XYZ file of C-alpha atoms in Angstrom:
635
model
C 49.125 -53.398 7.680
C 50.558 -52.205 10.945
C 49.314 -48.614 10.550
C 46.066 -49.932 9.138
C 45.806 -51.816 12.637
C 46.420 -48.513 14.633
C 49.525 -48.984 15.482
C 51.675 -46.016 16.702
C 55.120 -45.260 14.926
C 57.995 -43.493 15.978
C 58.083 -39.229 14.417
C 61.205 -40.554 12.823
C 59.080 -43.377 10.486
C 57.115 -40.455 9.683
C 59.642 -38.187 8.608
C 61.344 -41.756 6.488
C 57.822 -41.717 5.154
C 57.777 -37.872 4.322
C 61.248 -38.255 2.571
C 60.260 -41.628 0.543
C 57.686 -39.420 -1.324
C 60.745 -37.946 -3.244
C 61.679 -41.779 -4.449
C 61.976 -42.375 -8.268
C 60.029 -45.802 -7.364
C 55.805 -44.123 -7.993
C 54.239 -47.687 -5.982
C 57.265 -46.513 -3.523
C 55.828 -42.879 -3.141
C 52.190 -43.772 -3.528
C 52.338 -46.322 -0.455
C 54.580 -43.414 1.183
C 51.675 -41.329 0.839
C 48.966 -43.679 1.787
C 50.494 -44.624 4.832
C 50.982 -41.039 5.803
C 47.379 -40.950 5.409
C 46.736 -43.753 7.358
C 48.838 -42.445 10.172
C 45.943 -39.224 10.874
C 43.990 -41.151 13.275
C 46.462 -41.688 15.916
C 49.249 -39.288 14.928
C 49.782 -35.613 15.028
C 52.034 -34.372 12.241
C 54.695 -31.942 12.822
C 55.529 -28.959 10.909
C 58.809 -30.281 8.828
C 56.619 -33.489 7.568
C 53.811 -30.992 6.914
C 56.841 -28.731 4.984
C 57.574 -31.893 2.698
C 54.154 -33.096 2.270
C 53.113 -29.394 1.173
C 55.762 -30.387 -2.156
C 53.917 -32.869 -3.375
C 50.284 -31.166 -3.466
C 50.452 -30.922 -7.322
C 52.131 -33.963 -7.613
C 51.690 -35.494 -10.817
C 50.711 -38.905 -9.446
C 46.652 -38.495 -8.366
C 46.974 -40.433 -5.214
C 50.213 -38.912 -3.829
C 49.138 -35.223 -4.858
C 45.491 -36.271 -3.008
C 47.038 -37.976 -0.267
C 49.387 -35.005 0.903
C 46.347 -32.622 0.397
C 44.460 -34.475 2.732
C 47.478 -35.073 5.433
C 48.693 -31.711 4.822
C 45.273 -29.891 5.951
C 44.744 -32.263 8.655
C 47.885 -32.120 10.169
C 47.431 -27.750 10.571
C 43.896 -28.796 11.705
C 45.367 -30.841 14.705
C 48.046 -28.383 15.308
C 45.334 -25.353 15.243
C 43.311 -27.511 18.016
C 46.369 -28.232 20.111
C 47.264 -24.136 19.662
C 50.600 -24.960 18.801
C 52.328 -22.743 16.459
C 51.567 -22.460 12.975
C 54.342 -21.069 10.537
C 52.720 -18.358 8.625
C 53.806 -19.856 5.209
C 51.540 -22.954 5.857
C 48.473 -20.409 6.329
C 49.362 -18.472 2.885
C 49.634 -21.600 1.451
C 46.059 -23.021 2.268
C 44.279 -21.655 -0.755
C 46.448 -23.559 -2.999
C 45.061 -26.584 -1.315
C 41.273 -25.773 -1.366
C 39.291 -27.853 -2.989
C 36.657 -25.825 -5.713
C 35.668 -29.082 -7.092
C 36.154 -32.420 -5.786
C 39.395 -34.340 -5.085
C 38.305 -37.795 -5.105
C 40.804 -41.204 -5.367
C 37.895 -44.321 -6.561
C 34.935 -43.595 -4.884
C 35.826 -42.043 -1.832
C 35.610 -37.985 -1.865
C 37.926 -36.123 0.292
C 36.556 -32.253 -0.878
C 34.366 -31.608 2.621
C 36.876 -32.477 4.935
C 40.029 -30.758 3.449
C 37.820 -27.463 3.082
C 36.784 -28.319 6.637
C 40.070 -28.053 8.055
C 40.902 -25.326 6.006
C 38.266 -23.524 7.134
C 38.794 -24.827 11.080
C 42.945 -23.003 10.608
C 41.789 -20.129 9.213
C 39.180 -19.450 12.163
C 41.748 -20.397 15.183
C 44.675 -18.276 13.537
C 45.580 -16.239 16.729
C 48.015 -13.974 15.024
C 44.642 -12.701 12.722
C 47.397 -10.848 9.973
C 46.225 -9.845 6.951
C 44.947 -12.613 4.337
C 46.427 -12.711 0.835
C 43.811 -11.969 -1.647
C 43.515 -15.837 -2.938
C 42.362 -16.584 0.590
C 39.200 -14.170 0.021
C 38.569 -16.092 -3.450
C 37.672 -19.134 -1.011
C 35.362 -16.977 1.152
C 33.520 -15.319 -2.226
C 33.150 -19.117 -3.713
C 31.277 -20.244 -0.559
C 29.443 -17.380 0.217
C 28.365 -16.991 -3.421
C 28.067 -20.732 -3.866
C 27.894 -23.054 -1.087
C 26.085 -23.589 2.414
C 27.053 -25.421 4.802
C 30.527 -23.948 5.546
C 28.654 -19.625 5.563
C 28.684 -19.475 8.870
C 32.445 -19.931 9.338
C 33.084 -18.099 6.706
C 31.234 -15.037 8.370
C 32.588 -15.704 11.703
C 36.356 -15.252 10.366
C 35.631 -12.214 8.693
C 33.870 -10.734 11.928
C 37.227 -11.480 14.123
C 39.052 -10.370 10.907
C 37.743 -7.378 10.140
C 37.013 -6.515 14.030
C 41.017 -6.572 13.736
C 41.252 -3.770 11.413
C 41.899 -5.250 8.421
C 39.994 -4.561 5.442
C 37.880 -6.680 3.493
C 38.375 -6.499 -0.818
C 35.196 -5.492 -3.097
C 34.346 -8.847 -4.019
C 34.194 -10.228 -0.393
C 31.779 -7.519 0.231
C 29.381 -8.292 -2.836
C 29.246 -11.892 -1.564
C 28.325 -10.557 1.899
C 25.906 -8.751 0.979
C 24.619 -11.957 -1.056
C 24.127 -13.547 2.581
C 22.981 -10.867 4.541
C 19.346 -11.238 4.037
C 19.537 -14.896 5.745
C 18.013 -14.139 8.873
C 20.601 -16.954 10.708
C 23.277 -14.927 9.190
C 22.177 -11.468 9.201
C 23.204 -10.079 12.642
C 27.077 -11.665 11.863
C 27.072 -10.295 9.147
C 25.646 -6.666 9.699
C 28.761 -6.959 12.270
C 31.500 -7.592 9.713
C 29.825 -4.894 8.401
C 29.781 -2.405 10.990
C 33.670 -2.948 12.026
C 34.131 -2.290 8.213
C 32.535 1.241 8.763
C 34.557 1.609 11.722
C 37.324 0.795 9.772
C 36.856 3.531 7.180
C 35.758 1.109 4.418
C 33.133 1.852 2.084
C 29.753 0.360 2.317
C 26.943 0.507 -0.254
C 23.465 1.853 0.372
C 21.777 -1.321 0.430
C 23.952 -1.805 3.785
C 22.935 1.350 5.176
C 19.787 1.216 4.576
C 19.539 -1.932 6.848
C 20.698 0.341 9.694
C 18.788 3.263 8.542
C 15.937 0.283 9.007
C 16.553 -0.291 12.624
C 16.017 2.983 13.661
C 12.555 2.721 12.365
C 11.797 -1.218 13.747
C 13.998 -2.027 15.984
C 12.904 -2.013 19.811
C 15.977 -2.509 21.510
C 17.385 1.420 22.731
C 21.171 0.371 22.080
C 20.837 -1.101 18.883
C 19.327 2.082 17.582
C 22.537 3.888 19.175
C 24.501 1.569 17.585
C 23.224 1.946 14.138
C 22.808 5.619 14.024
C 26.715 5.872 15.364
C 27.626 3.910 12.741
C 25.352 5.687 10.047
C 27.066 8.807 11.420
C 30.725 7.348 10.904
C 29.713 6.326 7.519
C 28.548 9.806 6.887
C 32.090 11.040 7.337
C 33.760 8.261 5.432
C 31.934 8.421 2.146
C 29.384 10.283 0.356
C 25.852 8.939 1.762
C 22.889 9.390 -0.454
C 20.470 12.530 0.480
C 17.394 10.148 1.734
C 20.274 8.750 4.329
C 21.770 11.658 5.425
C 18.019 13.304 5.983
C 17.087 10.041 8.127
C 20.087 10.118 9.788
C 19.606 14.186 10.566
C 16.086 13.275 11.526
C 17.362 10.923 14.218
C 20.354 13.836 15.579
C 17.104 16.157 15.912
C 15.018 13.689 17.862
C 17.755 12.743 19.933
C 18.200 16.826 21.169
C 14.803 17.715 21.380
C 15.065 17.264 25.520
C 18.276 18.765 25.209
C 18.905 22.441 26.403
C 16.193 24.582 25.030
C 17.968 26.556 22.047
C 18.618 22.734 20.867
C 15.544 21.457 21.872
C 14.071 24.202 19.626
C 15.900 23.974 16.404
C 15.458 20.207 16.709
C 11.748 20.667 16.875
C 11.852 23.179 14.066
C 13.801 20.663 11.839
C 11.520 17.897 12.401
C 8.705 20.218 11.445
C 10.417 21.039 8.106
C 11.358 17.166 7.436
C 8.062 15.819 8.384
C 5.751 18.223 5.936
C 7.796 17.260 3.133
C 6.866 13.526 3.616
C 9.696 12.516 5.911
C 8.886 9.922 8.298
C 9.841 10.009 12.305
C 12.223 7.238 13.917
C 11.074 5.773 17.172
C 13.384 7.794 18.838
C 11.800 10.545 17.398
C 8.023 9.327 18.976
C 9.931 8.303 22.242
C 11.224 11.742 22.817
C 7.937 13.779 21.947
C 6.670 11.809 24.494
C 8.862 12.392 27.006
C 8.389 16.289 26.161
C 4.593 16.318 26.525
C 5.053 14.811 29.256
C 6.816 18.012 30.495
C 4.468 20.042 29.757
C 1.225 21.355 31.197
C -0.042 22.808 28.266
C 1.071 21.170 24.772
C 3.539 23.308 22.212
C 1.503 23.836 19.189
C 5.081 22.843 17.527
C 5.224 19.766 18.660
C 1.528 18.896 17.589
C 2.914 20.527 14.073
C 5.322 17.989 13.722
C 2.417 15.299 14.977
C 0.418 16.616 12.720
C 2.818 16.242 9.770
C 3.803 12.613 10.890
C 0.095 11.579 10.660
C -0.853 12.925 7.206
C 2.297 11.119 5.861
C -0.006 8.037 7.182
C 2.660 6.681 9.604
C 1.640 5.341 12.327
C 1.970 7.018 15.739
C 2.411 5.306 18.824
C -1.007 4.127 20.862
C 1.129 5.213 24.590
C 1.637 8.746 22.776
C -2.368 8.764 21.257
C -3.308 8.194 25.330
C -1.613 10.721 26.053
C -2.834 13.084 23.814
C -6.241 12.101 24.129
C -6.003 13.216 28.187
C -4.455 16.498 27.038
C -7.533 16.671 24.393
C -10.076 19.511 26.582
C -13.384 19.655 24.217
C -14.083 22.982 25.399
C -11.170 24.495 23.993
C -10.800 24.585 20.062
C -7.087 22.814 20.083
C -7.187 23.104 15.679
C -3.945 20.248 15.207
C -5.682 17.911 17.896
C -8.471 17.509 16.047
C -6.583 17.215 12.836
C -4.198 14.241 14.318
C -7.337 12.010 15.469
C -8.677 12.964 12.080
C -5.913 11.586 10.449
C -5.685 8.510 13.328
C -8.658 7.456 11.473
C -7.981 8.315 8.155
C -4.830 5.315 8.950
C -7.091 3.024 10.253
C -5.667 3.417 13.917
C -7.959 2.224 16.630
C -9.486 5.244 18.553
C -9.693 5.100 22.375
C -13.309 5.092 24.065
C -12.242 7.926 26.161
C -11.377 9.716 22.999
C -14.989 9.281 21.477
C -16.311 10.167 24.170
C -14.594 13.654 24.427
C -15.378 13.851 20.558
C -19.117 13.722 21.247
C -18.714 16.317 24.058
C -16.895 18.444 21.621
C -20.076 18.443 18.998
C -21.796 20.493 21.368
C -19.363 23.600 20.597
C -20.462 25.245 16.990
C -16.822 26.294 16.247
C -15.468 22.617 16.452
C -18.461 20.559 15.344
C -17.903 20.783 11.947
C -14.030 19.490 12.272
C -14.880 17.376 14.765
C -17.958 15.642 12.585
C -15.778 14.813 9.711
C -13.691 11.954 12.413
C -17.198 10.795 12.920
C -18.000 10.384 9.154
C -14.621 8.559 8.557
C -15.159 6.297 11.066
C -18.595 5.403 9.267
C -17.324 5.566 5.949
C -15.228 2.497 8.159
C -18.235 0.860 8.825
C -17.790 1.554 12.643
C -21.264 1.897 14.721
C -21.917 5.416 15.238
C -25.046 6.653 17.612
C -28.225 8.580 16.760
C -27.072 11.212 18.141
C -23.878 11.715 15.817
C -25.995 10.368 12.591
C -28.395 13.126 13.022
C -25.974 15.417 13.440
C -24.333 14.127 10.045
C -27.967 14.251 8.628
C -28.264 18.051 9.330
C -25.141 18.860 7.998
C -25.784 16.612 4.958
C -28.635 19.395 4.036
C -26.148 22.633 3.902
C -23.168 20.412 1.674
C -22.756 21.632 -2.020
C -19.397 20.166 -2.821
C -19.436 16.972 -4.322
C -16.875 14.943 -3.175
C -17.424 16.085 0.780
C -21.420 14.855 0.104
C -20.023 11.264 -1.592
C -17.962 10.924 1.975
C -20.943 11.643 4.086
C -23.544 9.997 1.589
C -21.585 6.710 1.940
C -22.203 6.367 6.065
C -25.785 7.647 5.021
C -25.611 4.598 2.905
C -24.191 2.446 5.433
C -26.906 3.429 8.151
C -29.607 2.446 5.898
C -27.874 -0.725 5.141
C -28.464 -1.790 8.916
C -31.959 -2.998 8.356
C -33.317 -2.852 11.751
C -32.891 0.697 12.501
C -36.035 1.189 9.600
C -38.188 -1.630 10.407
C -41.704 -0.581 11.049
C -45.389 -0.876 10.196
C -46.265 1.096 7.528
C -49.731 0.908 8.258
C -49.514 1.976 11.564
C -47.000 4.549 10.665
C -49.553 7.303 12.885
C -48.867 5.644 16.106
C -45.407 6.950 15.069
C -43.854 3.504 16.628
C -41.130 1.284 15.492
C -39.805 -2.046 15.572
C -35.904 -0.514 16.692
C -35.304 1.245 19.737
C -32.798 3.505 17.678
C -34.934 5.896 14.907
C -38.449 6.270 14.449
C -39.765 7.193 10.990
C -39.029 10.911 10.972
C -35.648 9.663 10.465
C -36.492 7.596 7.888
C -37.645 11.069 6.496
C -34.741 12.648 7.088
C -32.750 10.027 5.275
C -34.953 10.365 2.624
C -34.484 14.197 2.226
C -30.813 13.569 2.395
C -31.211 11.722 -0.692
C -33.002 13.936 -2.156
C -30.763 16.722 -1.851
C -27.689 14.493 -3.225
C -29.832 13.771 -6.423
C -30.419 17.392 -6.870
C -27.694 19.218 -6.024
C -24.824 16.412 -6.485
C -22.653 15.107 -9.726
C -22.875 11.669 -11.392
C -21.098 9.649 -8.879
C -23.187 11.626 -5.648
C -25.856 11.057 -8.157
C -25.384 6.999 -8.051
C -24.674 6.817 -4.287
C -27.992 8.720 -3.767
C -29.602 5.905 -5.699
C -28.369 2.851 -4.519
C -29.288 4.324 -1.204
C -32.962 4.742 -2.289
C -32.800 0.534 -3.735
C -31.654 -0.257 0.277
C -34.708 2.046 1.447
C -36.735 -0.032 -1.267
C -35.742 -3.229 -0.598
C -36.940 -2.999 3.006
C -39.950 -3.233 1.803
C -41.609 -1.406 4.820
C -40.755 2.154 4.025
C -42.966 4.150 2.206
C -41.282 6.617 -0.381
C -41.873 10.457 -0.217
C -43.554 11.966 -3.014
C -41.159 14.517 -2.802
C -39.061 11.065 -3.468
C -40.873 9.887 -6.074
C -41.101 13.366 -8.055
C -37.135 13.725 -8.163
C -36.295 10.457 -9.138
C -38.658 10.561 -11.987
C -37.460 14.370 -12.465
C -33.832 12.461 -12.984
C -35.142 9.500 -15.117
C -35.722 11.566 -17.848
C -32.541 13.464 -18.344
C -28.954 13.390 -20.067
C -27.329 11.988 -17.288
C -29.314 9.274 -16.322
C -27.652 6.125 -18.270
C -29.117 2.726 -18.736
C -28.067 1.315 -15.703
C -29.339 4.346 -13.660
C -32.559 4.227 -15.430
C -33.334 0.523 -14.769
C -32.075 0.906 -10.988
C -34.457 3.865 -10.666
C -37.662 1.437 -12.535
C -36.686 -1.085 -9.586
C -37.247 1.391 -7.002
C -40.532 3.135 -8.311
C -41.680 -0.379 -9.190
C -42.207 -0.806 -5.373
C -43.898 2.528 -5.040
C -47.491 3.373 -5.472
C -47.315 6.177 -8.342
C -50.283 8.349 -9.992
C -51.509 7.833 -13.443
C -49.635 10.673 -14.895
C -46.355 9.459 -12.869
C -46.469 6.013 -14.895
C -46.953 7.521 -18.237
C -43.917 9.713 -17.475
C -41.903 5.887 -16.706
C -43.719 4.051 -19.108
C -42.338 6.925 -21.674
C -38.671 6.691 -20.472
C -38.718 3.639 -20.873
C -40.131 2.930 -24.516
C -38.787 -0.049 -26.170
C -38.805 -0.892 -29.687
C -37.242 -2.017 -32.765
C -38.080 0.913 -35.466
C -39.129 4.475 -35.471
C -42.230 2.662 -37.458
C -43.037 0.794 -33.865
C -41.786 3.844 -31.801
C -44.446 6.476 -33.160
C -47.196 3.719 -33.047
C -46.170 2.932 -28.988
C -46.638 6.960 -29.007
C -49.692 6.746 -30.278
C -51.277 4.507 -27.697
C -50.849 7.385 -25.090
C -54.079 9.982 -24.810
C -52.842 13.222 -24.805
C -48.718 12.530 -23.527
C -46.998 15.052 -21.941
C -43.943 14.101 -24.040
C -40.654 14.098 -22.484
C -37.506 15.776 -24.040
C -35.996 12.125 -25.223
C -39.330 11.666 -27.054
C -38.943 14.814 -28.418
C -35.392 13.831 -29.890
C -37.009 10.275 -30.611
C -39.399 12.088 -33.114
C -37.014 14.742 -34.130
C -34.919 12.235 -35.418
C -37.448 10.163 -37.081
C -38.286 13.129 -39.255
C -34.917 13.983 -40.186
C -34.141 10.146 -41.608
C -37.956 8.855 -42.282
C -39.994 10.754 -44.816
C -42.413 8.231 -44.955
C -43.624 8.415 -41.213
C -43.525 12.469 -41.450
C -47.091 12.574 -41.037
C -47.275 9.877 -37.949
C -44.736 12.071 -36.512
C -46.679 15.419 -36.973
C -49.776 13.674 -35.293
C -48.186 12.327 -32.297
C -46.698 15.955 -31.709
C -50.164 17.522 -32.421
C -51.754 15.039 -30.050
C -49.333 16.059 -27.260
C -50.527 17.864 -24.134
C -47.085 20.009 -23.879
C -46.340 21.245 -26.955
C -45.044 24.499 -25.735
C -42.137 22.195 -24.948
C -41.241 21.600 -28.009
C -37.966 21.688 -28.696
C -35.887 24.322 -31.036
C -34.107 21.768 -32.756
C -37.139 19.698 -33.479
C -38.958 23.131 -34.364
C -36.114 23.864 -37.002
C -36.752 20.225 -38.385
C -40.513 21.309 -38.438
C -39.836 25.092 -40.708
C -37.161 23.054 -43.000
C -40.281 19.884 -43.325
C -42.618 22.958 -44.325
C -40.539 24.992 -46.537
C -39.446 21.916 -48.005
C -42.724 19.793 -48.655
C -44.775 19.488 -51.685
C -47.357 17.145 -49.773
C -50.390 19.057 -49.036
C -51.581 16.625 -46.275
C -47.849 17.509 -44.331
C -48.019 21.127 -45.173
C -52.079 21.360 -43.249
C -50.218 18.914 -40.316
C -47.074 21.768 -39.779
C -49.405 24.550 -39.723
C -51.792 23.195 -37.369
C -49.357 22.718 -35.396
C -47.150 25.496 -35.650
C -50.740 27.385 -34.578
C -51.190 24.869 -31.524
C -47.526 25.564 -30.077
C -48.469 29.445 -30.530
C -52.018 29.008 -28.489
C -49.523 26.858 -26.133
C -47.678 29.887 -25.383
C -44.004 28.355 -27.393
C -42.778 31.457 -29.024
C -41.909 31.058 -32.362
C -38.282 31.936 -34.753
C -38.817 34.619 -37.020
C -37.946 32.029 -39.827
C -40.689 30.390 -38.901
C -42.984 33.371 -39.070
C -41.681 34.083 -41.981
C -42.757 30.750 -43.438
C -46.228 30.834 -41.713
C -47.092 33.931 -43.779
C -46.197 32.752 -46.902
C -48.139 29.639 -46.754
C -50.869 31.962 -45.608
């Protein structure tokens, strides 16, 4: 009751108490042991009770064995905060006493504060000598396993390893298990780094965090301190080749301001690592900088190595695009220059003013405009504004393309120009006056579009092809402009052909639909566009026409009718007979005609072939000799 009360007892009761846990009597040694207990608010145990209690930690009675747990830890705890000396057999001994588990007596739990003080001895051990293994099984378990007690863990294995001792396999897997927890990776990435300085092994994933920093991190020493230690890791163990090329990388950039052979081969190197995909540290951007900023005229090997870095698509720096961009002289032709703001583009990097500007300047020079003109089309292709000046310049260059996938990237800023409505607005009936709603174009650029399109349709493939027509639809849709017939005669010209799918076909309808067209120009539609349900229906549709100048799908539309329906042979022979361009006819369709005549015993069919036949011959269609052949033996 006494101790229960707070009262203070003299270190001889407390060694009594110690001794009585040894009595046969258990309530004897289980009250010993309570009272011990009750004795850690106001007492500081000493290391010969501590000695005793530490026999009776596995006791086979649950409250004495708990009892001395909890005293035992406690007491090292208070020592540990009072820096008084710890034997080193009491700090071998703690993982014995750690609790994995729980170690409860009734309802009260004791686990958190015996691992606490474990924990709190472990940290404040001065001496820092080298832990048995079964002390690392405690810092795996709550590295691997628990939360709230990391941190300390960590914190003893910094001042543990910074001591030079090293740290077993498993220790390190459960490191890297925590290292990814931003409150614990710095700490960690230290244990790390003394390991490395301590000749231990570390894996990739490790490195690779350092290998990291020299790419992100702004801060000048931490770079230095991760490529030193990348560099000591390199001599302790075999790195993997992407590491040891970073790491080279970083060497280089650090000598390229170093005495000029140095300076050279570390410019040279880059070069090399760069064009095969390799990407520059900061250091590396930091000290091209400072080098053009040396020089008066730039080395065409540094801009290599630019050059390189951009293509990869990495990013380069906006202070080092400034001051490139001042070194950029439009007059001259500087070839990489251009080819690094290309590629500034091409990575979505914002472009200076004073940089388009100089661009603009440099259009006026015939052996850079074409180089120069393909920034301009990427940054439209972007959807950035461009002027009048630099779309008609696009426009005229447009006319000379003849590779296809060079016109789709111009096409597509065609495309987006016509997209911006007001640019085309104007009266079509007072289209003389020659004056328009927007102070950008008038309509001979509206013309000029239009022959742009033109020339994709003609000369492009299937996907120029498509462009070129969804860019006629945004013409259409304004509703104002006023096709060309030029316009109107290709896209019809297209409608009827191989290439031209459903979907084309039906966007093209939607276009002309908006156009005024001649009479012949809507037969040619209205026969491109023939639905029915039989060849029965198709060859009386046919027959509604006066005089068609059939196109070449009609011709397969009747070919095939004659192959599979003998009964509509003669309907077929009239509508080709009936036909204004029969010296179009096709040779397959004329075979199907010889075979129908050799073949037929039908008088009515044989009179319909020959008239024909005779027709194409006035029509100027030269015939097969097989056919000849057949013509004079009906004869």
């Amino acid at each position: 009751k006494s101790l229960q009360n707070n009262v203070k007892i003299t270190e001889e009761s407390l060694e009594y108490l110690a001794k009585a846990l040894n009595s046969n009597d258990k309530q004897t040694r289980i009250l010993s042991a309570k009272s011990l207990y009750l004795t850690l608010r106001t007492h500081r145990i000493k290391n010969n009770v501590l000695l005793e209690l530490r026999e009776h930690v596995e006791d086979r009675i649950p409250d004495v064995s708990v009892y001395s747990i909890v005293v035992y830890a406690d007491g090292l705890a208070k020592l540990s905060k009072l820096q008084q000396p710890i034997i080193r057999s009491h700090i071998e001994f703690l993982p014995t006493i750690y609790v994995f588990e729980d170690l409860r007596l009734g309802e009260e739990s004791f686990a958190d504060k015996v691992n606490q003080n474990i924990l709190y001895v472990l940290m404040n051990d001065d001496k820092i000598e080298k832990f048995e293994d079964n002390v690392f099984q405690i810092f795996d378990h709550i590295l691997l396993f628990e939360n709230h007690q990391q941190a300390d863990v960590i914190d003893i294995l910094r001042r543990y390893s910074a001591a030079r001792h090293p740290i077993p396999e498993s220790t390190i897997f459960a490191l890297e298990h925590v290292v990814d927890i931003p409150e614990f990776s710095n700490k960690v990435l230290e244990v790390f780094g003394n390991m490395i300085k301590n000749k231990q092994i570390v894996s990739d994933k490790i490195l690779y965090i350092f290998v990291d920093t020299l790419y992100l991190s702004d801060n000048e020493q931490l770079r230095e301190k991760s490529f030193q230690l990348l560099d000591t890791a390199n001599d302790n163990q075999d790195i993997s080749d992407e590491i040891f090329d970073i790491l080279e990388l970083e060497r280089a950039a650090l000598n390229i301001n170093s005495r000029s052979v140095d300076s050279d081969y570390a410019i040279a190197y880059l070069q090399t690592k760069t064009k095969e995909g390799k990407k520059l540290t900061i250091n590396g951007f930091i000290e091209i900088t400072k080098q053009i900023d040396k020089l008066f005229l730039l080395a065409e090997k540094i801009l290599k190595v630019l050059h390189n870095v951009s293509i990869n698509g990495q990013i380069i720096p906006n202070e080092l695009v400034d001051k490139l961009v001042k070194k950029f002289d439009p007059v001259q032709k500087q070839y990489y220059l251009i080819k690094i703001f290309k590629s500034l583009v091409k990575n979505n990097q914002n472009i200076p003013s004073e940089l388009s500007l100089k661009l603009e300047k440099a259009l006026e020079y015939k052996n850079m405009c074409d180089q120069v003109l393909v920034i301009f089309v990427l940054q439209g292709q972007k959807g950035e504004k461009l002027s009048p000046m630099i779309i008609s310049k696009i426009l005229d260059k447009f006319s000379s393309l003849d590779n296809s996938l060079i016109m789709e990237q111009y096409l597509s800023v065609i495309c987006s120009v016509i997209k911006k409505v007001e640019c085309f607005e104007y009266d079509s009936k007072n289209s003389s006056s020659s004056k328009t709603h927007s102070q950008v174009f008038d309509i001979s650029f509206i013309d000029r579009v239009q022959s742009a399109l033109i020339h994709a349709l003609e000369k492009g493939n299937r996907d120029v092809i498509c462009k070129s027509i969804s860019g006629f639809s945004e013409l259409a849709s304004l509703g104002t402009v006023k096709l060309q017939i030029k316009s109107i005669e290709v896209l019809l010209s297209l409608v009827t052909k191989a290439i031209c799918d459903k979907s084309m076909k039906e966007e093209i309808n939607k276009i002309l639909d908006s156009s005024k067209l001649e009479q012949n120009q809507k037969c040619i539609l209205e026969l491109c566009n023939l639905k029915y349900d039989s060849n029965d229906q198709l060859l009386d549709i046919l027959a509604t026409f006066d005089k068609p100048k059939l196109l070449e799908q009609n011709f397969d539309q009747i070919n095939s009718t004659i192959e599979n329906c003998p009964k509509l042979n003669s309907k077929a022979l009239n509508i080709l007979i009936e036909c204004s361009n029969k010296k179009d006819i096709p040779d397959k369709l004329l075979n199907s005609i010889g075979v129908l005549l050799a073949s037929t015993n039908s008088k009515t069919i044989n009179s319909l072939c020959c008239r024909l036949i005779h027709e194409m011959t006035e029509a100027g269609r030269k015939l097969t000799d097989d056919i000849i052949s057949l013509i004079f033996v009906q004869d």
